[in-house]
mmCIF file of C-alpha atoms and ligand atoms in Angstrom:
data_model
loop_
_atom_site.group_PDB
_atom_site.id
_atom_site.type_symbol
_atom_site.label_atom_id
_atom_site.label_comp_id
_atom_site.label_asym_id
_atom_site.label_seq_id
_atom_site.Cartn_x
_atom_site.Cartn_y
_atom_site.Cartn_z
ATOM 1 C CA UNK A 23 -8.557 84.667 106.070
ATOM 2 C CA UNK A 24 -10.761 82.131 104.215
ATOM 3 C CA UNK A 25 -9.117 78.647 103.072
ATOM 4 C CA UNK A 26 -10.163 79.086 99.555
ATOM 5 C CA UNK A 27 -10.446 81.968 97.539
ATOM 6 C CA UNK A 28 -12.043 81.880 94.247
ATOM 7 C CA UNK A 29 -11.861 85.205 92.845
ATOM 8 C CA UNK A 30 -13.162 86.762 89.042
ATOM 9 C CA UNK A 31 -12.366 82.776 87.452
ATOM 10 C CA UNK A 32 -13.181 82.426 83.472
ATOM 11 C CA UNK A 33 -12.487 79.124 82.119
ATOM 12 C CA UNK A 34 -12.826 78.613 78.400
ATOM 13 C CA UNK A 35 -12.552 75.647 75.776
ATOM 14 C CA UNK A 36 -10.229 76.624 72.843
ATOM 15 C CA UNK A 37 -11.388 73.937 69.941
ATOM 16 C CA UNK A 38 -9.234 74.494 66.500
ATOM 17 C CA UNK A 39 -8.777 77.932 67.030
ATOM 18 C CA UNK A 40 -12.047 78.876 68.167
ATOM 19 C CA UNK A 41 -12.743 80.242 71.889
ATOM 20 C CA UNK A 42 -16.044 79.041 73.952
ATOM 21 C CA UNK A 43 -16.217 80.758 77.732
ATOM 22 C CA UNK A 44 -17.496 77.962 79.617
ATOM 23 C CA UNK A 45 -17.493 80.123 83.003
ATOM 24 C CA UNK A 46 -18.024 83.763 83.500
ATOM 25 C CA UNK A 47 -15.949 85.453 86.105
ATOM 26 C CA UNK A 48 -16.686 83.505 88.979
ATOM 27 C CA UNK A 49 -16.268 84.110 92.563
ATOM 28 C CA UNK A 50 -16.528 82.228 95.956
ATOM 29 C CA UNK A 51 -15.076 81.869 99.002
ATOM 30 C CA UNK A 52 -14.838 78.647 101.697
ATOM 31 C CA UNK A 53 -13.931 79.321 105.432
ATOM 32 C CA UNK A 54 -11.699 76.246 106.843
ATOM 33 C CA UNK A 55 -14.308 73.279 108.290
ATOM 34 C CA UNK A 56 -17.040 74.616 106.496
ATOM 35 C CA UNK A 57 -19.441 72.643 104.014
ATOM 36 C CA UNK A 58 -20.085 75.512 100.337
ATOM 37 C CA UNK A 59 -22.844 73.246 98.151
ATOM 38 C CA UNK A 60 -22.474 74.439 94.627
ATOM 39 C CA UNK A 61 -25.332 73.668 92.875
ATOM 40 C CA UNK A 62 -26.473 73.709 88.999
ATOM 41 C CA UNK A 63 -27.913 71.471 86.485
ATOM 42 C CA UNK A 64 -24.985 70.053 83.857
ATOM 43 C CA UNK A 65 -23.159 72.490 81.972
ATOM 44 C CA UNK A 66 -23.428 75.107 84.351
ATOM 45 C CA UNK A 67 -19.780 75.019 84.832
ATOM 46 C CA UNK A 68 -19.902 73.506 88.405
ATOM 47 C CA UNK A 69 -17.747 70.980 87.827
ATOM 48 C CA UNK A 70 -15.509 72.862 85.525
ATOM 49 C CA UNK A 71 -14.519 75.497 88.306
ATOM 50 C CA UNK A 72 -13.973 72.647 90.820
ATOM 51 C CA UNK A 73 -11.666 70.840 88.412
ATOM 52 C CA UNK A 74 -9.476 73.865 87.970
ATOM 53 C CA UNK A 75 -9.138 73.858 91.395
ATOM 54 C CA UNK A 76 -7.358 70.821 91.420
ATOM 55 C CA UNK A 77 -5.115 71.133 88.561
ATOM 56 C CA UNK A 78 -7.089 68.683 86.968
ATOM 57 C CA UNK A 79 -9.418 70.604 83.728
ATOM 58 C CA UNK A 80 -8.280 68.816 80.836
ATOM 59 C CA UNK A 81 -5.867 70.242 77.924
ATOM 60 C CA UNK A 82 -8.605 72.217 75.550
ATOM 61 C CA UNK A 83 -9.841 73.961 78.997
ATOM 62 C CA UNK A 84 -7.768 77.177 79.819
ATOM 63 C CA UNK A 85 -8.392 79.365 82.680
ATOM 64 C CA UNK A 86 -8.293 82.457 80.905
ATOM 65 C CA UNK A 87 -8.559 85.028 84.006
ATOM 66 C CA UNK A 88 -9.243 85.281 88.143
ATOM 67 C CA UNK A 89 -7.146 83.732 90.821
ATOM 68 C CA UNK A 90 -7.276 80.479 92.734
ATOM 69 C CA UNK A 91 -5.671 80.932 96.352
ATOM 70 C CA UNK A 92 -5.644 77.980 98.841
ATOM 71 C CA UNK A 93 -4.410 78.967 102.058
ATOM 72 C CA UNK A 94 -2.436 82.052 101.060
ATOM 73 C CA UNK A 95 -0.911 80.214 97.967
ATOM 74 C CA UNK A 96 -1.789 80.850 94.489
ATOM 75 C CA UNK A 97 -2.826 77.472 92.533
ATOM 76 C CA UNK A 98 -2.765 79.113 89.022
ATOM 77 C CA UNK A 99 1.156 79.915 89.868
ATOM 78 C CA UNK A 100 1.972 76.202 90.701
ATOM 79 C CA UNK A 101 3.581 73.641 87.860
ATOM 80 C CA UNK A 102 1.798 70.493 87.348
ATOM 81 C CA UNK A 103 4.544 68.901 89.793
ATOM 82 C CA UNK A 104 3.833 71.256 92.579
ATOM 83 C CA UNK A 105 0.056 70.926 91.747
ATOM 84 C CA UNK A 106 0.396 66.934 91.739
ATOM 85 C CA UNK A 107 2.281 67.260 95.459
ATOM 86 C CA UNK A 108 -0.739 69.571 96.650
ATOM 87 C CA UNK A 109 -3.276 67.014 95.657
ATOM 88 C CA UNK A 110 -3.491 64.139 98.233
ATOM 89 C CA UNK A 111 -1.928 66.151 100.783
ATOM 90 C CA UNK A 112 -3.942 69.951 100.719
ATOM 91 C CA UNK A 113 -6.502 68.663 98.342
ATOM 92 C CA UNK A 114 -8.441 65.877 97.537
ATOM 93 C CA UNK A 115 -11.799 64.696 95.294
ATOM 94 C CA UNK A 116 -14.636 62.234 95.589
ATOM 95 C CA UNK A 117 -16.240 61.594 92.384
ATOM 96 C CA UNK A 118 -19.398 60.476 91.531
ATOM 97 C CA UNK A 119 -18.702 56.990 90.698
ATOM 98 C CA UNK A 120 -15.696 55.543 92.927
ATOM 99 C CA UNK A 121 -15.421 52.472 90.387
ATOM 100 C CA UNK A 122 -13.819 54.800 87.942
ATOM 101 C CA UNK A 123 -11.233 56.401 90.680
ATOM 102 C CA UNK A 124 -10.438 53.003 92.115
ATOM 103 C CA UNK A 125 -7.586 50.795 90.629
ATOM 104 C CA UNK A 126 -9.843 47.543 90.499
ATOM 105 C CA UNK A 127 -6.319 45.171 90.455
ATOM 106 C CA UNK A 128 -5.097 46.412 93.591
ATOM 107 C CA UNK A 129 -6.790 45.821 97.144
ATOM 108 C CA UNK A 130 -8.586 48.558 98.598
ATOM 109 C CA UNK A 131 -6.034 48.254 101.875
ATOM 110 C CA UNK A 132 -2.776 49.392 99.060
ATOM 111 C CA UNK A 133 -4.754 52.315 97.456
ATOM 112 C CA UNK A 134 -5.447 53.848 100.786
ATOM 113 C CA UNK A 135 -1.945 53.844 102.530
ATOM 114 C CA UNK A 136 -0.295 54.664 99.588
ATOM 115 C CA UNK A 137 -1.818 58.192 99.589
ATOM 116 C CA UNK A 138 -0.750 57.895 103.674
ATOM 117 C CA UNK A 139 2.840 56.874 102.860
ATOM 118 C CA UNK A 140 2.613 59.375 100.423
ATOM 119 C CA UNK A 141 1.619 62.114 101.915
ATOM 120 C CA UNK A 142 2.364 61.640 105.102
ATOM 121 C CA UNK A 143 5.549 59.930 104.680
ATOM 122 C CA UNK A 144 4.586 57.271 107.441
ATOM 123 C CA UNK A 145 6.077 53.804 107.273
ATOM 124 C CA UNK A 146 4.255 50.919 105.858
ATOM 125 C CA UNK A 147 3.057 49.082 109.111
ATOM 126 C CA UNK A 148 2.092 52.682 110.268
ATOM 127 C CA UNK A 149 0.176 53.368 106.935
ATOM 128 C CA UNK A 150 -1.518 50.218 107.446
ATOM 129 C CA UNK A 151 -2.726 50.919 111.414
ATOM 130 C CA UNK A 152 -4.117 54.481 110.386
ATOM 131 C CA UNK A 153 -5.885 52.467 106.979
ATOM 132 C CA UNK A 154 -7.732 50.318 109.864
ATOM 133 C CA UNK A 155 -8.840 53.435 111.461
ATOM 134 C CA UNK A 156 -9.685 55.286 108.481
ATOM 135 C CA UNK A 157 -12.367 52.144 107.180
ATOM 136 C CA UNK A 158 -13.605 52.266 110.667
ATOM 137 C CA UNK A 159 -14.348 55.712 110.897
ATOM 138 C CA UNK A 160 -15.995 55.921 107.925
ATOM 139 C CA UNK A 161 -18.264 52.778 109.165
ATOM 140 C CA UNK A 162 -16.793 49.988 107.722
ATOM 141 C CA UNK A 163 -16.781 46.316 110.445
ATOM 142 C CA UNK A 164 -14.287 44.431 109.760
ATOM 143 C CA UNK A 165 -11.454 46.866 108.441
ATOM 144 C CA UNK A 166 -8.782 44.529 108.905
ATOM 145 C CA UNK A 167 -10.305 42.066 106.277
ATOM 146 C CA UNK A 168 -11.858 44.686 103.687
ATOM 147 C CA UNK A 169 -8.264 45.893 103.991
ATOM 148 C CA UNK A 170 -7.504 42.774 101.740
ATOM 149 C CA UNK A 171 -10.398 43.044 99.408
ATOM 150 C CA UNK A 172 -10.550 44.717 96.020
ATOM 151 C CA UNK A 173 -13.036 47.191 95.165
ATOM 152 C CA UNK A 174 -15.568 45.080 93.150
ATOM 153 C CA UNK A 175 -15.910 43.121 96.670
ATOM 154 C CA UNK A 176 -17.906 46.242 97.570
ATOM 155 C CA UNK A 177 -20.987 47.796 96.955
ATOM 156 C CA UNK A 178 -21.371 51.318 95.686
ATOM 157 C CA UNK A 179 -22.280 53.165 98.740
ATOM 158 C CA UNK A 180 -19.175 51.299 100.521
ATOM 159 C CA UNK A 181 -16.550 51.809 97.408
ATOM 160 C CA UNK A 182 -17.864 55.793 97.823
ATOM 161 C CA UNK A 183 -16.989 55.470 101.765
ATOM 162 C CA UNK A 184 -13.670 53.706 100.467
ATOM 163 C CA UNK A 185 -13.050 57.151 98.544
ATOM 164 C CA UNK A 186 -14.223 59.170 101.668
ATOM 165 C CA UNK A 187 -10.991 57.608 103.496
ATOM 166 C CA UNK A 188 -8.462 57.976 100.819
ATOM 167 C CA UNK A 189 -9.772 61.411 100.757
ATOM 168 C CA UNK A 190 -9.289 62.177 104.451
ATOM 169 C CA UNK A 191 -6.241 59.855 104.581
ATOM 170 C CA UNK A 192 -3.769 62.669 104.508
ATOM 171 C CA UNK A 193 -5.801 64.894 106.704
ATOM 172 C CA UNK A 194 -6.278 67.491 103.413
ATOM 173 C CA UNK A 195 -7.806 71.073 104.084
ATOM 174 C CA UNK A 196 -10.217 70.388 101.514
ATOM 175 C CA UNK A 197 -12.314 68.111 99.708
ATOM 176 C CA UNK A 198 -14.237 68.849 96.954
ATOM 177 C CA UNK A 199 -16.809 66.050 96.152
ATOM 178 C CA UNK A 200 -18.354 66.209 92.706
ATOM 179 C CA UNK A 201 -21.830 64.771 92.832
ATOM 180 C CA UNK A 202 -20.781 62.235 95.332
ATOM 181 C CA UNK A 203 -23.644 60.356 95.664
ATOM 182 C CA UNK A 204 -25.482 60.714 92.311
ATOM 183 C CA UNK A 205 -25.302 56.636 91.619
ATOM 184 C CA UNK A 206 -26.747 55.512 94.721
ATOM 185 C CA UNK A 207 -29.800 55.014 96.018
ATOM 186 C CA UNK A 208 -32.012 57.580 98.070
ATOM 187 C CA UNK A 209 -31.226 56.175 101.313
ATOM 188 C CA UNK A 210 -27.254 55.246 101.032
ATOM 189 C CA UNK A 211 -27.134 59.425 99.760
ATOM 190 C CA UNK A 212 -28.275 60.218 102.791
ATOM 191 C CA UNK A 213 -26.195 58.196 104.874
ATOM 192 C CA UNK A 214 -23.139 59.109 102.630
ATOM 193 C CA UNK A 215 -23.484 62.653 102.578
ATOM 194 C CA UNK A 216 -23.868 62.282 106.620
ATOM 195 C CA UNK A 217 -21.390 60.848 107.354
ATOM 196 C CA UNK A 218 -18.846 62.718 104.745
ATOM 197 C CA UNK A 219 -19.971 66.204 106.241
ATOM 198 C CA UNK A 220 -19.611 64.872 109.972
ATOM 199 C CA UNK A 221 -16.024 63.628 109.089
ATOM 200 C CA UNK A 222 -14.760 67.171 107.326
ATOM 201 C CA UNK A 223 -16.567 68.770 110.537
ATOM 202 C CA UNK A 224 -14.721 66.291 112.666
ATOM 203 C CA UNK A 225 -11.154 66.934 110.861
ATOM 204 C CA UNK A 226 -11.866 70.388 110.589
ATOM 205 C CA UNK A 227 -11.834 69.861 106.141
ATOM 206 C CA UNK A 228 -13.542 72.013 104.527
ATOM 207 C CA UNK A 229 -15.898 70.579 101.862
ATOM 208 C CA UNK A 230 -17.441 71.890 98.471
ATOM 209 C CA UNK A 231 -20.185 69.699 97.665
ATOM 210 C CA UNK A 232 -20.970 69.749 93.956
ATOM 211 C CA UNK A 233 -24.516 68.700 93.368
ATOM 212 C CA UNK A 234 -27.767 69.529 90.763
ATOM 213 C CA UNK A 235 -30.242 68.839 94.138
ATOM 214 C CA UNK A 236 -30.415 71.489 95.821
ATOM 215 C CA UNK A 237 -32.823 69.647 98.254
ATOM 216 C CA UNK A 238 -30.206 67.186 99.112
ATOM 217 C CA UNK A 239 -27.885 69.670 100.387
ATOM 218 C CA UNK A 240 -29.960 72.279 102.340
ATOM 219 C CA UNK A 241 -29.174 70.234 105.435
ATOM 220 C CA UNK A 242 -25.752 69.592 104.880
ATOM 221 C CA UNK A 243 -23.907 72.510 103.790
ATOM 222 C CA UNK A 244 -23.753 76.387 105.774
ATOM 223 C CA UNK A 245 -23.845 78.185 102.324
ATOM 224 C CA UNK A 246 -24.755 77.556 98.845
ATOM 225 C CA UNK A 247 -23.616 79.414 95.595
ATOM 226 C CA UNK A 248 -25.945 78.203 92.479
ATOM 227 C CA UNK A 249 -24.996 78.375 89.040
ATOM 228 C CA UNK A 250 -26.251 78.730 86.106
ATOM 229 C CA UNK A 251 -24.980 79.412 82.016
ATOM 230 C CA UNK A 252 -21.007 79.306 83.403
ATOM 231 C CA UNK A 253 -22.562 82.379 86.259
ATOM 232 C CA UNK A 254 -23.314 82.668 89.716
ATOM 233 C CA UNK A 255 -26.861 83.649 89.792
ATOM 234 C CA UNK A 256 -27.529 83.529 93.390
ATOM 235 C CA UNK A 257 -25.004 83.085 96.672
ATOM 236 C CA UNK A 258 -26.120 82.677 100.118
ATOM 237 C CA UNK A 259 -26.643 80.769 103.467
ATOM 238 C CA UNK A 260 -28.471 77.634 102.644
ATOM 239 C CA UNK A 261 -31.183 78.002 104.796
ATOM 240 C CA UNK A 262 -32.047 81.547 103.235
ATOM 241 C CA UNK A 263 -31.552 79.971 99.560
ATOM 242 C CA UNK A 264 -33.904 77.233 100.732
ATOM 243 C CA UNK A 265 -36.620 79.103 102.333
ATOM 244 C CA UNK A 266 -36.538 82.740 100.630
ATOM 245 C CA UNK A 267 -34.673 82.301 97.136
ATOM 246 C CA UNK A 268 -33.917 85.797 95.295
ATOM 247 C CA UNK A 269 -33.475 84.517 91.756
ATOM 248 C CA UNK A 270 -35.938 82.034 89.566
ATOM 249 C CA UNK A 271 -33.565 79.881 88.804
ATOM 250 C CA UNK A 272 -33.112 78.483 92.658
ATOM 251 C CA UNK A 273 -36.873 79.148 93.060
ATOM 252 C CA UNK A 274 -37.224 76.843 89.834
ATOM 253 C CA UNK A 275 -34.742 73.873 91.358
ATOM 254 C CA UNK A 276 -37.114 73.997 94.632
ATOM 255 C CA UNK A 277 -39.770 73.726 93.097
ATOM 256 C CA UNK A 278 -38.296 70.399 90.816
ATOM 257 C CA UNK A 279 -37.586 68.613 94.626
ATOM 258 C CA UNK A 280 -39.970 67.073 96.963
ATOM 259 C CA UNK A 281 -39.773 69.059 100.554
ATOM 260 C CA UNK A 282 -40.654 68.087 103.649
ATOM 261 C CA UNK A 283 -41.546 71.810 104.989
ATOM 262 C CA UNK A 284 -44.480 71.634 101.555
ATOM 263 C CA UNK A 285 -47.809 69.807 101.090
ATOM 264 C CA UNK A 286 -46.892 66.713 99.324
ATOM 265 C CA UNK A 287 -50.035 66.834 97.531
ATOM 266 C CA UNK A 288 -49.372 69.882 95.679
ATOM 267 C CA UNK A 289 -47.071 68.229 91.810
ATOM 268 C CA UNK A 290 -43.270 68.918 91.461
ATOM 269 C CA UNK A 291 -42.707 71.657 88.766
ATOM 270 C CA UNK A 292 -39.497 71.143 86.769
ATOM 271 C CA UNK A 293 -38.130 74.132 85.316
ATOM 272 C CA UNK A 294 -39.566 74.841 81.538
ATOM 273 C CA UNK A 295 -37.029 74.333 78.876
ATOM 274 C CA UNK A 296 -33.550 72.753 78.798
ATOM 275 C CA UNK A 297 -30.325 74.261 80.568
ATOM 276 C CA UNK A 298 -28.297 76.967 78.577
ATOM 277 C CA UNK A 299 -26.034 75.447 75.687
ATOM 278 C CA UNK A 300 -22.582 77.382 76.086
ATOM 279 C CA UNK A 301 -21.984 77.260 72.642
ATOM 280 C CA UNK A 302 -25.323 79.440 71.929
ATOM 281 C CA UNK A 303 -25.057 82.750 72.017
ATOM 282 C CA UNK A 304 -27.840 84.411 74.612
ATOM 283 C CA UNK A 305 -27.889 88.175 74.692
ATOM 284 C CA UNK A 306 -28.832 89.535 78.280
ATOM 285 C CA UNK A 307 -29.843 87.281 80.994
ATOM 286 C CA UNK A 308 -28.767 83.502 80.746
ATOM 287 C CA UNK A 309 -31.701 82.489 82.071
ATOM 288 C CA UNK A 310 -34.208 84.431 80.103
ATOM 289 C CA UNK A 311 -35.392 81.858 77.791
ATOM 290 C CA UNK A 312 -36.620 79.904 80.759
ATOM 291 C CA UNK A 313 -37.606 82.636 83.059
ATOM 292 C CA UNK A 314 -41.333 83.033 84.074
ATOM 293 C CA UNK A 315 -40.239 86.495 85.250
ATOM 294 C CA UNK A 316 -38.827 87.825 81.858
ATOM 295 C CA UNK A 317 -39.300 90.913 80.957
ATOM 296 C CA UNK A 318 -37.824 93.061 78.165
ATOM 297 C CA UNK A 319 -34.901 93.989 79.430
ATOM 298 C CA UNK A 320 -33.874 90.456 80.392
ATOM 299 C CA UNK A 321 -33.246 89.678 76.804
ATOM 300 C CA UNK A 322 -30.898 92.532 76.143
ATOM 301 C CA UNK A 323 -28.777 93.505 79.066
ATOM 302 C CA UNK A 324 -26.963 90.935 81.258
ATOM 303 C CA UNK A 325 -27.770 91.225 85.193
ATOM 304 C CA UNK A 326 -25.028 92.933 87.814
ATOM 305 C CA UNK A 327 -24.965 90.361 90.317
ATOM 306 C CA UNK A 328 -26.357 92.102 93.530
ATOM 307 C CA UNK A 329 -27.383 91.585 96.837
ATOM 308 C CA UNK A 330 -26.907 88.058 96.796
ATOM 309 C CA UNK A 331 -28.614 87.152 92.928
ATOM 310 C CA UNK A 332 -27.509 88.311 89.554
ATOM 311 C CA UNK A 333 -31.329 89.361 88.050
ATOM 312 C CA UNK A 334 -33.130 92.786 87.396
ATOM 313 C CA UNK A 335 -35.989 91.617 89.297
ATOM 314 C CA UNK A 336 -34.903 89.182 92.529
ATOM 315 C CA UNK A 337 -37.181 87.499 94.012
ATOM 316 C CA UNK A 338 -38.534 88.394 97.911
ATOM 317 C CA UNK A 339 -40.993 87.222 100.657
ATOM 318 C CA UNK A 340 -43.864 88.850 98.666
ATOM 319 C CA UNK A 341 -43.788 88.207 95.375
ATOM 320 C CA UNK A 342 -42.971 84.783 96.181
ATOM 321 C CA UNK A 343 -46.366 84.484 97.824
ATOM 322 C CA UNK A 344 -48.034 86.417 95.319
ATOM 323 C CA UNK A 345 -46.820 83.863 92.081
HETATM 324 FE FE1 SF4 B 401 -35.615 86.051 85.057
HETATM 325 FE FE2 SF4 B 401 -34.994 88.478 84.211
HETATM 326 FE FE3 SF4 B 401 -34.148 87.677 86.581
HETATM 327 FE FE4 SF4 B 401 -33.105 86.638 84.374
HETATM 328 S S1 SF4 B 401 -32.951 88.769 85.033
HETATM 329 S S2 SF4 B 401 -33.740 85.531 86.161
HETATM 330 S S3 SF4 B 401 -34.873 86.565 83.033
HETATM 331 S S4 SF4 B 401 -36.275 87.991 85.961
#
C-alpha cells in the first residue's frame, strides 16, 4: 500500500461569497522512502496541495472534494488537534526560507529537541545527545557548539540543513519540502538537495520535493508529477519526463533549463506567455494560450488525462525530433 494517497483533491478559495478552484481534482501517490518532485511554475497549485496535506492551507482555502490518506488514515477526517499531533511526528516541512520557520530568540540546540521531546517523548539530556547527532548527520562540525547558537549565527544553506534535522528529528514518514533551496546559491542547492534525499533514503522518509526546476530534480527524485493551471498535466518516472516528455508544458520547462545531456551552444527557450491566472476563466486546455501545439480543439474541450499527460496531442520520440 503506498504511504500517501492523494486521490481526486479540489481545493478552492471562497473570497466574500465568491468560489475560485485553485486545484482541479488532483491525484498522486508516494511509496514509503521514495523521492515524488512536483513541479510547476507559481500558481500552479503545487504548493497549495502540499499545504493541505499538512493541515496547514489557510482559512479562505477549503478542500472542497478527494481524499488525503497517510498510511491508511484519512487526514481530511482529523481535527486540527489530531492534525497538529501528526505534524512533527508523521509529517514534517522544509520551507523555502528557514529564517521564516526558525524562532530567531531561541538557540538552534532548543528548537530541535523540542520537536524530539515532543514527539518522541525522550528526556531532555536524551533530546540533547540525538540533537548532536542530528547536526552531525546533516554535516554540521562542531554540533555541540552550534547547539548553543541562534539561527542568524548561520548562513542560509546551514539554517536550511538546521530545518533538514528538525525535520528528521522525530523520524517522520514524510517530508514534504516546498522549494527548499530556492534562496541559495547554485552550488549549496546542490549540496542541499543531496544530502536531504540521501537522509530520507537513509531513514527510509519519503520526500515530495516541491520545485519550478524541473532540471534540478531529474537526479534526485524516482518520479515526477508536473502541474500546471491547478492540473496534473503530465505524471511519470523522472528520467522518462526528462528525456521523452508527452505534454508541452514539461517539454517547455526543459527547454527554459540548461542540460548537461544538450549542446550548450544552442539558447534556453522560456516558455511564451505568463502562467495561467486562476481567476481567468480558460475554456478547454489550460495551457492553450501558451501552447505551440494548439489546435482548435484545445480551446474548447478540456484534455482527459491519459497515458501519463492530460493533452489531445502528447508529445512522443518523433515529433519531438521533428519540432
Ligand atoms: Fe497544447 Fe493542445 Fe496539448 Fe493543451 S491539449 S498542451 S494546447 S497540444
Amino acid at each position: 500500500m503506498p504511504l500517501l494517497v492523494v486521490e481526486n483533491l479540489s481545493i478552492s478559495l471562497f473570497d466574500e461569497g465568491h468560489e475560485t478552484q485553485l486545484v482541479d481534482r488532483i491525484s498522486y501517490q508516494v511509496e514509503q522512502g521514495e523521492t515524488l518532485a512536483i513541479v510547476g511554475e507559481s500558481g500552479s497549485g503545487k504548493s497549495l496541495s502540499s499545504l493541505s496535506v499538512m493541515g496547514l492551507l489557510a482559512k479562505e482555502l477549503r478542500v472542497t472534494s478527494g481524499r488525503i490518506m497517510l498510511d491508511g488514515e484519512d487526514l481530511l477526517s482529523l481535527s486540527s488537534e489530531e492534525m497538529r499531533q501528526r505534524r512533527g511526528r508523521d509529517l514534517s516541512m522544509v520551507f523555502q526560507e528557514p529564517m521564516t520557520s526558525l524562532n530567531p530568540v531561541r538557540t538552534i540546540g532548543s528548537q530541535i529537541m523540542e520537536s524530539i521531546e515532543e514527539n518522541l517523548g525522550f528526556s531532555r539530556s536524551a533530546a540533547r545527545t540525538r540533537a548532536i547527532e542530528l547536526l552531525q548527520e546533516v554535516g554540521m562540525a562542531d554540533a555541540e557548539r552550534r547547539l548553543r547558537q541562534y539561527p542568524h549565527h548561520f548562513s542560509g544553506g546551514m539554517r536550511q540543513r538546521v530545518m533538514i534535522a528538525i525535520a528528521l528529528a522525530a523520524n517522520p514518514k514524510l517530508i514534504i519540502a516546498d522549494e527548499p533551496t530556492t534562496a541559495l546559491d547554485v552550488t549549496i542547492q546542490a549540496q542541499i538537495l543531496e544530502l536531504m534525499t540521501r537522509l530520507c533514503r537513509e531513514h527510509g522518509t519519503a520526500l515530495v520535493l516541491i520545485t519550478h526546476n524541473l532540471g534540478i530534480v531529474a537526479r534526485y527524485a524516482q518520479r515526477v508529477t508536473v502541474m500546471y493551471g491547478g492540473r496534473i498535466v503530465e505524471a511519470g518516472r523522472a528520467v522518462d519526463l526528462y528525456h521523452r516528455p508527452r505534454h508541452p508544458y514539461t517539454e517547455g520547462l526543459l527547454r527554459s533549463v540548461p542540460r548537461l545531456d544538450q549542446d550548450r551552444t544552442q539558447p534556453l527557450r522560456p516558455i511564451q506567455g505568463s502562467p495561467a491566472d486562476p481567476f481567468m476563466k480558460i475554456t478547454g486546455c489550460r495551457f492553450h494560450p501558451r501552447c505551440p501545439y494548439a489546435a482548435p480543439v484545445c480551446r474548447e474541450t478540456k484534455p482527459a488525462f491519459e497515458a501519463g499527460a492530460a493533452c489531445h496531442f502528447p508529445l512522443n520520440q518523433e515529433s519531438r525530433d521533428a519540432s
